[in-house]
Amino acid sequence: MVRIGAGFDTHRLVEGRPLILGGVRVEHPRGLDGHSDADVVLHSVTDAILGALALGDIGDAFPDSDPQWHNADSRLFLDAALAQMHAAGYAIGNLDVTLFAQEPKLGPVKLAIRDRLAQLLGVPVADVNVKAKTGERVGHIGRAEAIGCQATVLLTRAV
Ligand code: MG
């Protein structure tokens, strides 16, 4: 038996914040704004896993009104979703991620993000894919005001 989940997230690019994508610190003059570390990749992957389990969304579990998640490492959110996945008797089948960013160019870092995601999920890199798209210079992503991320995950029954 398999279950599929999708996640999507967007955060604003602002001065004075580190840029963290999929747990990887990316050198860039601006970073993503948010209550936690604003890791748009880990947020969309966490939502995809919660979605596959029919367990609502990341905001239900970790409300941004709660001060304990201020500047939190988003790995905490992912680890909580993975614990719920294991408790439900499922394992990661594969993960496919698409990042949307006009700036910075993500080609040079997408393999590092893939490696880190595989490590965080505890799966072989062959089960993780990371794609990078620009915003074609239109809309909030194309004007480099934000970075977006979409994730699709397949869960399989653990044996
Ligand atoms: Mg988010």
Coordinates of C-alpha atoms and ligand atoms in Angstrom, one line a residue:
M1 CA 0.0 0.0 0.0
V2 CA 1.2 3.5 -0.9
R3 CA 0.1 7.0 0.1
I4 CA 1.0 10.2 -1.8
G5 CA 1.4 13.7 -0.4
A6 CA 2.0 17.2 -1.8
G7 CA 3.4 20.3 -0.1
F8 CA 3.9 23.9 -1.3
D9 CA 5.5 26.8 0.5
T10 CA 6.7 30.3 -0.2
H11 CA 8.8 32.7 1.9
R12 CA 9.9 36.3 1.3
L13 CA 13.5 37.1 0.6
V14 CA 14.8 39.8 2.9
E15 CA 18.0 41.5 4.0
G16 CA 19.7 40.3 7.3
R17 CA 18.6 36.7 7.3
P18 CA 20.6 33.5 6.4
L19 CA 19.4 31.6 3.3
I20 CA 18.8 28.0 4.4
L21 CA 17.3 25.6 1.8
G22 CA 16.8 21.9 2.6
G23 CA 19.1 22.3 5.6
V24 CA 21.9 23.7 3.5
R25 CA 23.2 27.2 4.2
V26 CA 23.4 29.0 0.8
E27 CA 25.7 32.0 0.4
H28 CA 23.5 35.0 -0.7
P29 CA 23.1 38.6 0.5
R30 CA 19.5 37.9 1.4
G31 CA 17.6 35.1 3.2
L32 CA 14.1 34.0 3.8
D33 CA 11.9 35.7 6.3
G34 CA 9.7 33.7 8.7
H35 CA 9.0 32.8 12.3
S36 CA 11.3 29.8 12.2
D37 CA 14.5 29.5 10.0
A38 CA 12.0 29.8 7.1
D39 CA 13.5 26.8 5.3
V40 CA 11.0 26.6 2.5
V41 CA 12.2 23.2 1.3
L42 CA 11.9 21.5 4.7
H43 CA 8.5 23.1 5.2
S44 CA 7.1 21.8 1.9
V45 CA 8.6 18.4 2.5
T46 CA 7.1 18.3 6.0
D47 CA 3.7 19.3 4.6
A48 CA 4.0 16.6 1.9
I49 CA 4.6 13.9 4.5
L50 CA 1.8 15.2 6.7
G51 CA -0.4 15.3 3.7
A52 CA 0.3 11.7 2.8
L53 CA -0.7 10.7 6.3
A54 CA -3.8 12.9 6.3
L55 CA -2.5 14.7 9.4
G56 CA -3.3 18.3 8.4
D57 CA -0.4 20.8 7.9
I58 CA 2.7 22.1 9.5
G59 CA 0.9 25.1 10.9
D60 CA -1.5 22.9 12.9
A61 CA 1.5 21.2 14.6
F62 CA 3.8 24.2 14.9
P63 CA 1.8 27.4 14.9
D64 CA 3.8 30.6 14.1
S65 CA 2.1 32.3 17.0
D66 CA 4.0 30.0 19.4
P67 CA 7.3 31.7 20.6
Q68 CA 9.0 28.3 21.1
W69 CA 9.3 28.0 17.3
H70 CA 10.9 31.4 16.9
N71 CA 14.0 30.9 14.7
A72 CA 13.6 27.2 15.1
D73 CA 15.6 24.8 13.0
S74 CA 13.0 23.4 10.6
R75 CA 14.6 20.0 11.0
L76 CA 12.5 19.8 14.2
F77 CA 9.3 20.0 12.1
L78 CA 10.6 17.4 9.6
D79 CA 11.7 15.0 12.4
A80 CA 8.2 15.3 14.0
A81 CA 6.5 14.4 10.7
L82 CA 8.9 11.5 10.2
A83 CA 8.1 10.2 13.7
Q84 CA 4.4 10.3 12.9
M85 CA 5.1 8.5 9.6
H86 CA 7.1 5.7 11.4
A87 CA 4.4 5.4 14.0
A88 CA 1.8 4.9 11.3
G89 CA 3.9 2.1 9.8
Y90 CA 5.1 3.9 6.7
A91 CA 8.5 4.7 5.1
I92 CA 9.7 7.1 2.5
G93 CA 9.3 5.7 -1.0
N94 CA 10.7 8.6 -2.9
L95 CA 10.6 12.4 -2.8
D96 CA 10.6 14.9 -5.7
V97 CA 11.2 18.6 -4.9
T98 CA 11.0 21.6 -7.2
L99 CA 12.5 24.9 -6.0
F100 CA 11.4 28.2 -7.6
A101 CA 13.9 31.0 -7.3
Q102 CA 15.1 33.8 -9.6
E103 CA 18.0 34.5 -7.2
P104 CA 20.3 32.9 -6.3
K105 CA 21.0 30.5 -9.1
L106 CA 20.4 27.1 -7.5
G107 CA 22.1 24.9 -10.1
P108 CA 25.3 24.9 -8.1
V109 CA 23.6 23.9 -4.8
K110 CA 20.8 21.6 -5.8
L111 CA 22.9 18.4 -5.5
A112 CA 24.0 19.5 -2.0
I113 CA 20.4 20.0 -1.1
R114 CA 19.5 16.6 -2.5
D115 CA 22.3 15.0 -0.4
R116 CA 21.2 16.7 2.7
L117 CA 17.5 15.8 2.2
A118 CA 18.4 12.2 1.7
Q119 CA 20.5 12.3 4.9
L120 CA 17.7 14.0 6.9
L121 CA 15.1 11.5 5.6
G122 CA 17.4 8.5 6.1
V123 CA 17.1 7.3 2.5
P124 CA 19.5 6.7 -0.4
V125 CA 20.1 9.7 -2.6
A126 CA 18.6 7.7 -5.5
D127 CA 15.2 8.2 -3.7
V128 CA 15.4 12.0 -3.7
N129 CA 15.3 14.5 -6.6
V130 CA 15.7 18.2 -6.5
K131 CA 14.9 20.5 -9.4
A132 CA 15.4 24.2 -9.7
K133 CA 13.4 26.7 -11.8
T134 CA 13.6 30.4 -12.2
G135 CA 10.5 32.6 -12.1
E136 CA 11.0 33.8 -15.7
R137 CA 11.3 37.3 -14.2
V138 CA 7.5 37.6 -13.7
G139 CA 5.5 37.6 -10.4
H140 CA 6.9 37.6 -6.9
I141 CA 9.3 34.8 -7.5
G142 CA 10.5 36.2 -10.9
R143 CA 11.1 39.6 -9.2
A144 CA 13.3 37.8 -6.6
E145 CA 10.9 38.9 -3.8
A146 CA 10.4 35.3 -2.7
I147 CA 11.4 31.7 -3.1
G148 CA 8.9 28.9 -3.5
C149 CA 9.1 25.1 -3.1
Q150 CA 6.9 22.3 -4.1
A151 CA 7.3 18.7 -2.8
T152 CA 5.7 15.4 -3.7
V153 CA 6.3 12.4 -1.6
L154 CA 5.3 8.7 -1.9
L155 CA 5.1 6.7 1.3
T156 CA 5.2 2.9 1.3
R157 CA 4.1 0.5 4.0
A158 CA 7.1 -0.4 6.1
V159 CA 7.7 -4.1 6.5
Ligands
MG1 MG 7.0 28.0 5.6

